[in-house]
């Protein structure tokens, strides 16, 4: 619709496999956005879901050259913003990379937070410069 089809390559697949394949193919991207569905749906899934977020962050980071941008988001109510940042940091540390947070992301006005319902504040993300 936007007339950019010739400038795009669309890959459809499971994110874990597709990211791994891209890294094996030595592909690099100036901007990588990781915006998965809620990987922690229930409190008891926190450990397993956090690991999945960390693995995704690590897989995404492998595709970002020095000076590139990694954006990672979470819509899991059970993962706080600081926990998201911590696991992005853990992923970076495992790869010997450094992340500089350029922008903290949160939900826009079309997703208003009901003050009486903390669980309505669930969208969060970080835009980071990768060293
Ligand atoms: C939070 S939404 C992303 C929204 C997207 N950033 C946008 O602006 O339209 C999460 C997306 O991940 C897709 N998804 C779920 N599991 C996936 C998987 N294993 N691999 C790749 N994509 C997956 C879902 O179908 C959904 O479209």
Short mmCIF file of N, CA and C and ligand atoms in Angstrom, two decimals:
data_model
loop_
_atom_site.label_atom_id
_atom_site.label_comp_id
_atom_site.label_asym_id
_atom_site.label_seq_id
_atom_site.Cartn_x
_atom_site.Cartn_y
_atom_site.Cartn_z
N UNK A 1 0.82 -1.21 0.00
CA UNK A 1 0.00 0.00 0.00
C UNK A 1 0.86 1.26 0.00
N UNK A 2 2.01 1.19 0.65
CA UNK A 2 2.87 2.37 0.72
C UNK A 2 3.86 2.43 -0.44
N UNK A 3 3.77 1.47 -1.34
CA UNK A 3 4.65 1.47 -2.51
C UNK A 3 6.11 1.23 -2.18
N UNK A 4 6.39 0.47 -1.15
CA UNK A 4 7.79 0.22 -0.79
C UNK A 4 8.17 -1.25 -0.96
N UNK A 5 7.30 -2.02 -1.62
CA UNK A 5 7.51 -3.47 -1.71
C UNK A 5 8.90 -3.82 -2.27
N UNK A 6 9.38 -3.02 -3.20
CA UNK A 6 10.68 -3.34 -3.80
C UNK A 6 11.84 -3.07 -2.85
N UNK A 7 11.58 -2.34 -1.79
CA UNK A 7 12.66 -2.01 -0.86
C UNK A 7 12.61 -2.87 0.40
N UNK A 8 11.65 -3.79 0.44
CA UNK A 8 11.47 -4.61 1.64
C UNK A 8 11.72 -6.08 1.36
N UNK A 9 12.27 -6.75 2.37
CA UNK A 9 12.30 -8.21 2.32
C UNK A 9 11.55 -8.66 3.56
N UNK A 10 10.52 -9.45 3.38
CA UNK A 10 9.73 -9.90 4.52
C UNK A 10 10.03 -11.37 4.78
N UNK A 11 10.38 -11.68 6.01
CA UNK A 11 10.65 -13.06 6.39
C UNK A 11 9.61 -13.46 7.43
N UNK A 12 8.93 -14.54 7.20
CA UNK A 12 7.94 -15.00 8.18
C UNK A 12 8.47 -16.28 8.82
N UNK A 13 8.43 -16.35 10.14
CA UNK A 13 8.90 -17.56 10.80
C UNK A 13 8.87 -17.39 12.30
N UNK A 14 9.20 -18.46 12.99
CA UNK A 14 9.29 -18.37 14.44
C UNK A 14 10.49 -17.48 14.77
N UNK A 15 10.27 -16.51 15.64
CA UNK A 15 11.31 -15.51 15.90
C UNK A 15 12.62 -16.15 16.36
N UNK A 16 12.53 -17.16 17.21
CA UNK A 16 13.76 -17.76 17.74
C UNK A 16 14.57 -18.38 16.60
N UNK A 17 13.89 -19.08 15.69
CA UNK A 17 14.59 -19.73 14.56
C UNK A 17 15.06 -18.69 13.54
N UNK A 18 14.18 -17.73 13.24
CA UNK A 18 14.50 -16.74 12.19
C UNK A 18 15.69 -15.88 12.61
N UNK A 19 15.72 -15.47 13.88
CA UNK A 19 16.83 -14.63 14.35
C UNK A 19 18.14 -15.41 14.33
N UNK A 20 18.05 -16.69 14.72
CA UNK A 20 19.24 -17.53 14.72
C UNK A 20 19.78 -17.69 13.29
N UNK A 21 18.86 -17.91 12.37
CA UNK A 21 19.26 -18.09 10.97
C UNK A 21 19.92 -16.82 10.42
N UNK A 22 19.33 -15.67 10.76
CA UNK A 22 19.89 -14.40 10.29
C UNK A 22 21.31 -14.21 10.81
N UNK A 23 21.52 -14.59 12.08
CA UNK A 23 22.87 -14.46 12.67
C UNK A 23 23.83 -15.41 11.97
N UNK A 24 23.36 -16.64 11.72
CA UNK A 24 24.23 -17.61 11.02
C UNK A 24 24.59 -17.12 9.62
N UNK A 25 23.66 -16.41 9.01
CA UNK A 25 23.90 -15.87 7.66
C UNK A 25 24.71 -14.57 7.70
N UNK A 26 25.12 -14.19 8.94
CA UNK A 26 25.92 -12.99 9.17
C UNK A 26 25.21 -11.71 8.70
N UNK A 27 23.90 -11.70 8.81
CA UNK A 27 23.15 -10.49 8.47
C UNK A 27 23.24 -9.51 9.64
N UNK A 28 23.30 -8.22 9.35
CA UNK A 28 23.34 -7.19 10.39
C UNK A 28 22.34 -6.11 10.02
N UNK A 29 21.73 -5.50 11.05
CA UNK A 29 20.71 -4.48 10.82
C UNK A 29 20.96 -3.30 11.74
N UNK A 30 20.83 -2.11 11.20
CA UNK A 30 21.06 -0.90 12.00
C UNK A 30 20.04 -0.73 13.11
N UNK A 31 18.85 -1.26 12.89
CA UNK A 31 17.79 -1.19 13.93
C UNK A 31 17.13 -2.56 14.03
N UNK A 32 17.05 -3.07 15.23
CA UNK A 32 16.32 -4.32 15.47
C UNK A 32 15.26 -4.04 16.53
N UNK A 33 14.02 -4.39 16.21
CA UNK A 33 12.91 -4.21 17.15
C UNK A 33 12.40 -5.58 17.57
N UNK A 34 12.42 -5.82 18.87
CA UNK A 34 11.90 -7.09 19.39
C UNK A 34 10.63 -6.75 20.17
N UNK A 35 9.51 -7.16 19.64
CA UNK A 35 8.22 -6.81 20.25
C UNK A 35 7.35 -8.06 20.33
N UNK A 36 7.71 -8.96 21.24
CA UNK A 36 7.01 -10.25 21.28
C UNK A 36 5.64 -10.15 21.96
N UNK A 37 4.83 -11.19 21.79
CA UNK A 37 3.59 -11.23 22.56
C UNK A 37 3.95 -11.42 24.04
N UNK A 38 2.98 -11.31 24.92
CA UNK A 38 3.26 -11.47 26.36
C UNK A 38 3.85 -12.86 26.60
N UNK A 39 5.09 -12.91 27.05
CA UNK A 39 5.74 -14.20 27.27
C UNK A 39 5.59 -14.66 28.72
N UNK A 40 5.03 -13.77 29.55
CA UNK A 40 4.72 -14.17 30.94
C UNK A 40 3.24 -13.86 31.14
N UNK A 41 2.43 -14.87 31.01
CA UNK A 41 0.99 -14.63 31.12
C UNK A 41 0.50 -14.78 32.55
N UNK A 42 1.17 -15.65 33.30
CA UNK A 42 0.81 -15.83 34.70
C UNK A 42 2.06 -15.66 35.56
N UNK A 43 1.82 -15.23 36.80
CA UNK A 43 2.95 -14.94 37.69
C UNK A 43 3.89 -16.14 37.79
N UNK A 44 3.30 -17.32 37.81
CA UNK A 44 4.14 -18.51 38.01
C UNK A 44 5.05 -18.80 36.80
N UNK A 45 4.77 -18.13 35.67
CA UNK A 45 5.61 -18.33 34.48
C UNK A 45 6.77 -17.33 34.41
N UNK A 46 6.97 -16.59 35.51
CA UNK A 46 7.93 -15.48 35.47
C UNK A 46 9.34 -15.92 35.07
N UNK A 47 9.83 -16.99 35.71
CA UNK A 47 11.21 -17.41 35.45
C UNK A 47 11.37 -17.88 34.00
N UNK A 48 10.46 -18.73 33.57
CA UNK A 48 10.54 -19.28 32.21
C UNK A 48 10.36 -18.17 31.16
N UNK A 49 9.41 -17.28 31.41
CA UNK A 49 9.15 -16.19 30.47
C UNK A 49 10.31 -15.22 30.41
N UNK A 50 10.91 -14.93 31.58
CA UNK A 50 12.04 -14.00 31.61
C UNK A 50 13.19 -14.56 30.79
N UNK A 51 13.37 -15.87 30.89
CA UNK A 51 14.44 -16.51 30.11
C UNK A 51 14.16 -16.35 28.62
N UNK A 52 12.91 -16.49 28.23
CA UNK A 52 12.55 -16.33 26.81
C UNK A 52 12.83 -14.90 26.35
N UNK A 53 12.50 -13.91 27.18
CA UNK A 53 12.80 -12.51 26.82
C UNK A 53 14.32 -12.33 26.67
N UNK A 54 15.05 -12.90 27.61
CA UNK A 54 16.52 -12.74 27.57
C UNK A 54 17.11 -13.39 26.32
N UNK A 55 16.59 -14.56 25.99
CA UNK A 55 17.08 -15.26 24.80
C UNK A 55 16.76 -14.45 23.54
N UNK A 56 15.58 -13.85 23.50
CA UNK A 56 15.22 -13.03 22.34
C UNK A 56 16.11 -11.81 22.24
N UNK A 57 16.36 -11.18 23.39
CA UNK A 57 17.23 -9.99 23.41
C UNK A 57 18.61 -10.36 22.88
N UNK A 58 19.10 -11.51 23.33
CA UNK A 58 20.43 -11.95 22.92
C UNK A 58 20.44 -12.24 21.41
N UNK A 59 19.41 -12.91 20.93
CA UNK A 59 19.34 -13.24 19.50
C UNK A 59 19.26 -11.96 18.66
N UNK A 60 18.50 -10.98 19.15
CA UNK A 60 18.38 -9.71 18.43
C UNK A 60 19.69 -8.94 18.44
N UNK A 61 20.35 -8.95 19.60
CA UNK A 61 21.61 -8.20 19.74
C UNK A 61 22.69 -8.70 18.79
N UNK A 62 22.66 -9.99 18.51
CA UNK A 62 23.67 -10.57 17.61
C UNK A 62 23.57 -9.98 16.21
N UNK A 63 22.43 -9.37 15.89
CA UNK A 63 22.22 -8.82 14.55
C UNK A 63 22.53 -7.33 14.48
N UNK A 64 22.85 -6.72 15.63
CA UNK A 64 23.05 -5.26 15.67
C UNK A 64 24.55 -4.94 15.71
N UNK A 65 25.04 -4.20 14.73
CA UNK A 65 26.45 -3.82 14.75
C UNK A 65 26.70 -2.73 15.80
N UNK A 66 27.94 -2.47 16.09
CA UNK A 66 28.28 -1.40 17.02
C UNK A 66 27.70 -0.09 16.48
N UNK A 67 27.01 0.65 17.34
CA UNK A 67 26.40 1.91 16.91
C UNK A 67 24.98 1.74 16.41
N UNK A 68 24.50 0.50 16.38
CA UNK A 68 23.12 0.25 15.96
C UNK A 68 22.15 0.39 17.12
N UNK A 69 20.89 0.18 16.79
CA UNK A 69 19.82 0.39 17.78
C UNK A 69 19.09 -0.92 18.06
N UNK A 70 18.91 -1.23 19.32
CA UNK A 70 18.05 -2.35 19.72
C UNK A 70 16.87 -1.77 20.50
N UNK A 71 15.68 -2.08 20.00
CA UNK A 71 14.46 -1.68 20.73
C UNK A 71 13.81 -2.96 21.21
N UNK A 72 13.51 -3.01 22.49
CA UNK A 72 12.82 -4.20 22.99
C UNK A 72 11.62 -3.77 23.82
N UNK A 73 10.52 -4.45 23.59
CA UNK A 73 9.26 -4.11 24.26
C UNK A 73 8.71 -5.33 24.99
N UNK A 74 7.86 -5.07 25.94
CA UNK A 74 7.14 -6.16 26.60
C UNK A 74 5.73 -5.68 26.93
N UNK A 75 4.78 -6.58 26.70
CA UNK A 75 3.40 -6.30 27.09
C UNK A 75 2.97 -7.26 28.19
N UNK A 76 3.96 -7.82 28.90
CA UNK A 76 3.64 -8.72 30.02
C UNK A 76 3.45 -7.88 31.28
N UNK A 77 2.26 -7.93 31.83
CA UNK A 77 2.02 -7.21 33.08
C UNK A 77 2.97 -7.69 34.18
N UNK A 78 3.32 -9.00 34.12
CA UNK A 78 4.13 -9.57 35.20
C UNK A 78 5.62 -9.30 35.05
N UNK A 79 6.02 -8.55 34.02
CA UNK A 79 7.42 -8.16 33.87
C UNK A 79 7.49 -6.64 33.99
N UNK A 80 8.19 -6.15 34.99
CA UNK A 80 8.26 -4.69 35.16
C UNK A 80 9.28 -4.11 34.18
N UNK A 81 9.22 -2.79 34.02
CA UNK A 81 10.15 -2.12 33.12
C UNK A 81 11.59 -2.37 33.56
N UNK A 82 11.82 -2.30 34.85
CA UNK A 82 13.20 -2.46 35.33
C UNK A 82 13.67 -3.90 35.11
N UNK A 83 12.75 -4.84 35.24
CA UNK A 83 13.13 -6.24 34.98
C UNK A 83 13.46 -6.43 33.49
N UNK A 84 12.69 -5.77 32.63
CA UNK A 84 12.97 -5.86 31.19
C UNK A 84 14.37 -5.31 30.91
N UNK A 85 14.67 -4.16 31.49
CA UNK A 85 15.98 -3.56 31.27
C UNK A 85 17.09 -4.47 31.82
N UNK A 86 16.83 -5.08 32.98
CA UNK A 86 17.83 -5.97 33.58
C UNK A 86 18.12 -7.16 32.68
N UNK A 87 17.07 -7.71 32.08
CA UNK A 87 17.35 -8.88 31.25
C UNK A 87 17.96 -8.49 29.91
N UNK A 88 17.66 -7.28 29.43
CA UNK A 88 18.38 -6.80 28.23
C UNK A 88 19.86 -6.63 28.56
N UNK A 89 20.11 -6.10 29.76
CA UNK A 89 21.50 -5.90 30.20
C UNK A 89 22.21 -7.24 30.34
N UNK A 90 21.47 -8.24 30.88
CA UNK A 90 22.08 -9.57 31.04
C UNK A 90 22.45 -10.14 29.66
N UNK A 91 21.55 -9.95 28.72
CA UNK A 91 21.81 -10.45 27.36
C UNK A 91 23.05 -9.76 26.80
N UNK A 92 23.13 -8.44 26.98
CA UNK A 92 24.28 -7.68 26.46
C UNK A 92 25.57 -8.15 27.13
N UNK A 93 25.52 -8.35 28.46
CA UNK A 93 26.72 -8.76 29.19
C UNK A 93 27.21 -10.12 28.69
N UNK A 94 26.27 -11.01 28.42
CA UNK A 94 26.66 -12.35 27.94
C UNK A 94 27.40 -12.28 26.61
N UNK A 95 27.11 -11.22 25.83
CA UNK A 95 27.74 -11.08 24.51
C UNK A 95 28.89 -10.07 24.53
N UNK A 96 29.19 -9.54 25.73
CA UNK A 96 30.26 -8.55 25.83
C UNK A 96 29.89 -7.23 25.16
N UNK A 97 28.59 -6.93 25.12
CA UNK A 97 28.13 -5.68 24.51
C UNK A 97 27.67 -4.73 25.61
N UNK A 98 27.55 -3.44 25.24
CA UNK A 98 27.03 -2.45 26.19
C UNK A 98 25.83 -1.76 25.60
N UNK A 99 24.84 -1.47 26.43
CA UNK A 99 23.62 -0.80 25.97
C UNK A 99 23.52 0.57 26.64
N UNK A 100 23.22 1.56 25.82
CA UNK A 100 22.97 2.89 26.35
C UNK A 100 21.49 3.21 26.09
N UNK A 101 20.73 3.43 27.14
CA UNK A 101 19.31 3.68 26.94
C UNK A 101 19.12 5.11 26.43
N UNK A 102 18.60 5.24 25.21
CA UNK A 102 18.35 6.57 24.63
C UNK A 102 16.94 7.03 24.94
N UNK A 103 16.04 6.06 25.08
CA UNK A 103 14.65 6.44 25.35
C UNK A 103 13.94 5.31 26.09
N UNK A 104 13.19 5.70 27.09
CA UNK A 104 12.33 4.75 27.80
C UNK A 104 10.94 4.86 27.19
N UNK A 105 10.39 3.73 26.80
CA UNK A 105 9.10 3.73 26.10
C UNK A 105 7.98 3.27 27.04
N UNK A 106 6.82 3.84 26.83
CA UNK A 106 5.67 3.43 27.63
C UNK A 106 4.42 3.55 26.77
N UNK A 107 3.30 3.17 27.31
CA UNK A 107 2.11 3.16 26.46
C UNK A 107 1.62 4.56 26.13
N UNK A 108 1.05 4.66 24.92
CA UNK A 108 0.61 5.96 24.43
C UNK A 108 -0.81 6.27 24.94
N UNK A 109 -1.29 7.49 24.70
CA UNK A 109 -2.58 7.90 25.27
C UNK A 109 -3.77 7.04 24.83
N UNK A 110 -3.62 6.30 23.71
CA UNK A 110 -4.74 5.43 23.34
C UNK A 110 -4.78 4.15 24.16
N UNK A 111 -3.81 4.00 25.07
CA UNK A 111 -3.82 2.89 26.04
C UNK A 111 -3.77 3.51 27.44
N UNK A 112 -4.81 4.24 27.82
CA UNK A 112 -4.73 4.94 29.11
C UNK A 112 -4.61 3.98 30.29
N UNK A 113 -3.93 4.44 31.29
CA UNK A 113 -3.75 3.65 32.52
C UNK A 113 -4.82 4.05 33.51
N UNK A 114 -5.56 3.06 33.97
CA UNK A 114 -6.59 3.33 34.97
C UNK A 114 -5.89 3.35 36.33
N UNK A 115 -5.90 4.50 36.97
CA UNK A 115 -5.13 4.66 38.21
C UNK A 115 -5.50 3.61 39.25
N UNK A 116 -6.75 3.19 39.23
CA UNK A 116 -7.20 2.21 40.24
C UNK A 116 -6.83 0.78 39.86
N UNK A 117 -6.30 0.59 38.64
CA UNK A 117 -5.97 -0.77 38.17
C UNK A 117 -4.53 -0.80 37.67
N UNK A 118 -3.56 -1.04 38.57
CA UNK A 118 -2.15 -1.02 38.16
C UNK A 118 -1.86 -1.95 36.99
N UNK A 119 -2.66 -3.01 36.84
CA UNK A 119 -2.38 -3.97 35.75
C UNK A 119 -2.66 -3.38 34.37
N UNK A 120 -3.31 -2.18 34.31
CA UNK A 120 -3.51 -1.54 33.00
C UNK A 120 -2.25 -0.82 32.52
N UNK A 121 -1.25 -0.73 33.38
CA UNK A 121 0.07 -0.17 32.99
C UNK A 121 0.96 -1.36 32.66
N UNK A 122 0.94 -1.80 31.41
CA UNK A 122 1.65 -3.04 31.10
C UNK A 122 2.57 -2.95 29.89
N UNK A 123 2.47 -1.86 29.10
CA UNK A 123 3.35 -1.75 27.94
C UNK A 123 4.61 -0.98 28.31
N UNK A 124 5.75 -1.57 28.00
CA UNK A 124 7.00 -0.88 28.32
C UNK A 124 8.07 -1.28 27.31
N UNK A 125 9.10 -0.47 27.22
CA UNK A 125 10.16 -0.80 26.27
C UNK A 125 11.34 0.13 26.44
N UNK A 126 12.44 -0.24 25.79
CA UNK A 126 13.65 0.58 25.84
C UNK A 126 14.26 0.67 24.45
N UNK A 127 14.63 1.87 24.09
CA UNK A 127 15.35 2.10 22.83
C UNK A 127 16.80 2.31 23.21
N UNK A 128 17.64 1.41 22.76
CA UNK A 128 19.03 1.45 23.23
C UNK A 128 20.03 1.55 22.07
N UNK A 129 21.11 2.24 22.34
CA UNK A 129 22.24 2.30 21.42
C UNK A 129 23.18 1.18 21.83
N UNK A 130 23.60 0.39 20.85
CA UNK A 130 24.40 -0.80 21.16
C UNK A 130 25.87 -0.52 20.88
N UNK A 131 26.70 -0.78 21.88
CA UNK A 131 28.13 -0.58 21.75
C UNK A 131 28.80 -1.94 21.54
C1 LIG B 1 3.13 -7.39 20.43
S1 LIG B 1 2.79 -8.02 18.83
C2 LIG B 1 3.87 -7.12 17.79
C3 LIG B 1 3.20 -5.95 17.17
C4 LIG B 1 4.05 -5.27 16.10
N1 LIG B 1 5.24 -4.69 16.69
C5 LIG B 1 3.23 -4.18 15.40
O1 LIG B 1 3.53 -3.01 15.59
O2 LIG B 1 2.32 -4.55 14.69
C6 LIG B 1 3.53 -9.59 18.88
C7 LIG B 1 3.51 -10.33 17.53
O3 LIG B 1 4.36 -11.48 17.60
C8 LIG B 1 3.79 -12.52 16.85
N2 LIG B 1 4.36 -13.79 17.36
C9 LIG B 1 3.91 -14.57 18.36
N3 LIG B 1 4.73 -15.61 18.56
C10 LIG B 1 5.74 -15.49 17.64
C11 LIG B 1 6.88 -16.27 17.32
N4 LIG B 1 7.19 -17.38 18.01
N5 LIG B 1 7.68 -15.85 16.33
C12 LIG B 1 7.39 -14.72 15.63
N6 LIG B 1 6.33 -13.93 15.89
C13 LIG B 1 5.51 -14.32 16.88
C14 LIG B 1 2.30 -12.36 17.09
O4 LIG B 1 1.58 -12.95 16.06
C15 LIG B 1 2.14 -10.83 17.11
O5 LIG B 1 1.88 -10.36 15.82
#
